[in-house]
Coordinates of C-alpha atoms in Angstrom, one line a residue:
X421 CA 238.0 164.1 112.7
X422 CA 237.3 167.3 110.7
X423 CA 234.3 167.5 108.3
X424 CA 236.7 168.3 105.7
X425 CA 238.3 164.3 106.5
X426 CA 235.1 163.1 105.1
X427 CA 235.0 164.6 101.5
X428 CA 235.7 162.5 98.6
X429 CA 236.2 165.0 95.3
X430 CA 234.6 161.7 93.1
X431 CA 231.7 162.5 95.8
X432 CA 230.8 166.3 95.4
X433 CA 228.6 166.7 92.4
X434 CA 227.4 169.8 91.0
X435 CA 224.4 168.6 89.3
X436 CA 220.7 170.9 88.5
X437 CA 219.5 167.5 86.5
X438 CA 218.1 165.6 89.8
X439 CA 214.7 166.8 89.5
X440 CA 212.8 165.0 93.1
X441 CA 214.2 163.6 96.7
X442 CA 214.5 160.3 95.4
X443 CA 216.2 160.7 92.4
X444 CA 218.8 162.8 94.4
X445 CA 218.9 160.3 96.9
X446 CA 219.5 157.6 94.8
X447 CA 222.2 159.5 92.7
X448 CA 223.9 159.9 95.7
X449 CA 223.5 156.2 97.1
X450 CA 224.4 155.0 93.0
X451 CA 227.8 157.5 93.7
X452 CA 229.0 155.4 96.8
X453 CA 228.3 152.4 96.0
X454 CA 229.5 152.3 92.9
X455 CA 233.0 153.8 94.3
X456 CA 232.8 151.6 97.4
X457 CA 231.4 148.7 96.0
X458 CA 228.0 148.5 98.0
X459 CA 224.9 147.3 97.9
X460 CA 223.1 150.5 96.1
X461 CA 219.3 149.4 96.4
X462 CA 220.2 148.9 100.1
X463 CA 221.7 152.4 100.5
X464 CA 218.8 154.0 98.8
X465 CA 215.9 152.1 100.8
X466 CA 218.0 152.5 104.3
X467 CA 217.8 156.2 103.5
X468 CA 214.3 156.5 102.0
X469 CA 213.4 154.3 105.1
X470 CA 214.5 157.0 107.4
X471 CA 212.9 159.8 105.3
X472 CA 209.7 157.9 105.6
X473 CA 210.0 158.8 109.4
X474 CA 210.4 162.6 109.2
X475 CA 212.1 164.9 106.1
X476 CA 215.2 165.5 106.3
X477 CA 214.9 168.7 104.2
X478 CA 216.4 171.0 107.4
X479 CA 214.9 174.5 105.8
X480 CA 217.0 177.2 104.3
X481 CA 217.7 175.3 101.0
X482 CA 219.6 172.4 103.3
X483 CA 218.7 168.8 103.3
X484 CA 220.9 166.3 104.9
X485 CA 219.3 162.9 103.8
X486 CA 221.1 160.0 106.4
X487 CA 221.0 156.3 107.7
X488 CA 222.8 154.1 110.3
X489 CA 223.6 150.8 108.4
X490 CA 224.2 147.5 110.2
X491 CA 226.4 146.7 107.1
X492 CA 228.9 149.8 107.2
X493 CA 232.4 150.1 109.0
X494 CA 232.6 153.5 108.1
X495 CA 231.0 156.9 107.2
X496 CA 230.3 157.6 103.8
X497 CA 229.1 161.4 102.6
X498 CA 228.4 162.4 99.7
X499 CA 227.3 166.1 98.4
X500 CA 225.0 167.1 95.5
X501 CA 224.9 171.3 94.9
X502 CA 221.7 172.2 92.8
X503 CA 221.3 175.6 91.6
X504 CA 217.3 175.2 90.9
X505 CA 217.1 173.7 94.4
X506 CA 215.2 170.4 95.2
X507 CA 211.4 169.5 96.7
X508 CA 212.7 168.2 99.5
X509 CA 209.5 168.5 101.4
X510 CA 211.5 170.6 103.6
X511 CA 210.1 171.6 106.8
X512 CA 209.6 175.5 105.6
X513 CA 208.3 174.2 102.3
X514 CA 211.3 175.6 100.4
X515 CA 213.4 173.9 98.0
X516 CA 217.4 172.0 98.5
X517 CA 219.9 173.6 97.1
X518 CA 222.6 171.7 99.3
X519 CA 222.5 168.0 99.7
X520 CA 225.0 166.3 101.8
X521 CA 224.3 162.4 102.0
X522 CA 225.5 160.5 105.9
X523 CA 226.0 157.2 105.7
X524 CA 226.9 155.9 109.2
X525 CA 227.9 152.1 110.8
X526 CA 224.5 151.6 112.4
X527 CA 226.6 150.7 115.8
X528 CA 228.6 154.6 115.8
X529 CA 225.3 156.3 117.3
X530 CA 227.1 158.9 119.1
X531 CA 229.9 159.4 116.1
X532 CA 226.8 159.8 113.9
X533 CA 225.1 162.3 115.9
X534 CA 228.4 164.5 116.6
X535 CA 228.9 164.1 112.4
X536 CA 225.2 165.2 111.4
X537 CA 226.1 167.7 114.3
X538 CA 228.8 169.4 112.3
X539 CA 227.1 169.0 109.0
X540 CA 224.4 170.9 110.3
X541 CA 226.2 174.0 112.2
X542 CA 228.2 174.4 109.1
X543 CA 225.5 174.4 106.9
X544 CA 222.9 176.4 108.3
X545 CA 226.0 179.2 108.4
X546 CA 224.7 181.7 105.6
X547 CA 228.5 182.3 104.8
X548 CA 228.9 178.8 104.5
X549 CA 226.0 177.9 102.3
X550 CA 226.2 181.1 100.0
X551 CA 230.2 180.1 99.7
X552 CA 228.7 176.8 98.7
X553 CA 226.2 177.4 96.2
X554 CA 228.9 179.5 94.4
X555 CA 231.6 176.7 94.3
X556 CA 232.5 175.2 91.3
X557 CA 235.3 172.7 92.5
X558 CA 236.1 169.9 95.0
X559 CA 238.9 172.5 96.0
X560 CA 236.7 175.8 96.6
X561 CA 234.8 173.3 98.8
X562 CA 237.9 171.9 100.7
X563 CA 239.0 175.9 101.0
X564 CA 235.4 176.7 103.0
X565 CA 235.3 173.6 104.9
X566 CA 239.0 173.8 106.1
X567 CA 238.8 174.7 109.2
X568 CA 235.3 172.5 110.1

């Protein structure tokens, strides 16, 4: 599947209120479960769990928070774009400006690793991201993710 299969329009937000890693985090947990009708709480600590581990603020304004869950049959993503960018405790110290959320079914390992894969090389494409931060719409997103 294409990165583009993933995307949800009721799952891009375009938000500058989130002010910390959690409370993006838990936005973005509160978004899918609320539309898929999951357990948030568990969401948010399976993620904050992982984060506890090592950050997953990449660098260059890009953090791609994630978890396998034992509970899931399927990958959820979600995406937050944040003008005034995010303390993400990102590994060069700057701020998030891109979130994209991966929740995986903790069983998919490899499926997981090729989709954080994509995430990643997409994201860390300055085209990509400045096309991004620009967007205003589900639809300019689906337009520079087409062919990913």
């Amino acid at each position: 599947m294409l990165l583009k299969d993933y995307l949800a329009p009721e799952l891009i937000f375009f938000d500058d209120s989130s002010t910390g890693k959690e409370d993006s985090i838990s936005f973005l947990c509160d978004a899918i479960a609320r539309i898929h009708h999951l357990d948030a709480s568990l969401l948010f600590h399976e993620v904050m769990d992982r984060e506890s581990k090592m950050t997953t603020g990449m660098g260059s304004h890009i953090a791609v928070p994630h978890a396998r869950i034992e509970s899931l049959d399927r990958f959820y993503l979600a995406c937050l774009i944040n003008k005034k960018g995010i303390d993400f405790k990102s590994l060069d110290g700057q701020p998030a400006h891109i979130i994209v959320l991966l929740l995986s079914p903790k069983r998919m390992v490899k499926e997981h690793i090729s989709l954080l894969s994509k995430i990643s090389y997409f994201l860390t494409d300055e085209g990509n991201f400045q096309e991004l931060l620009n967007s205003h719409s589900f639809e300019d997103i689906q337009k520079i993710v087409q062919a990913y």
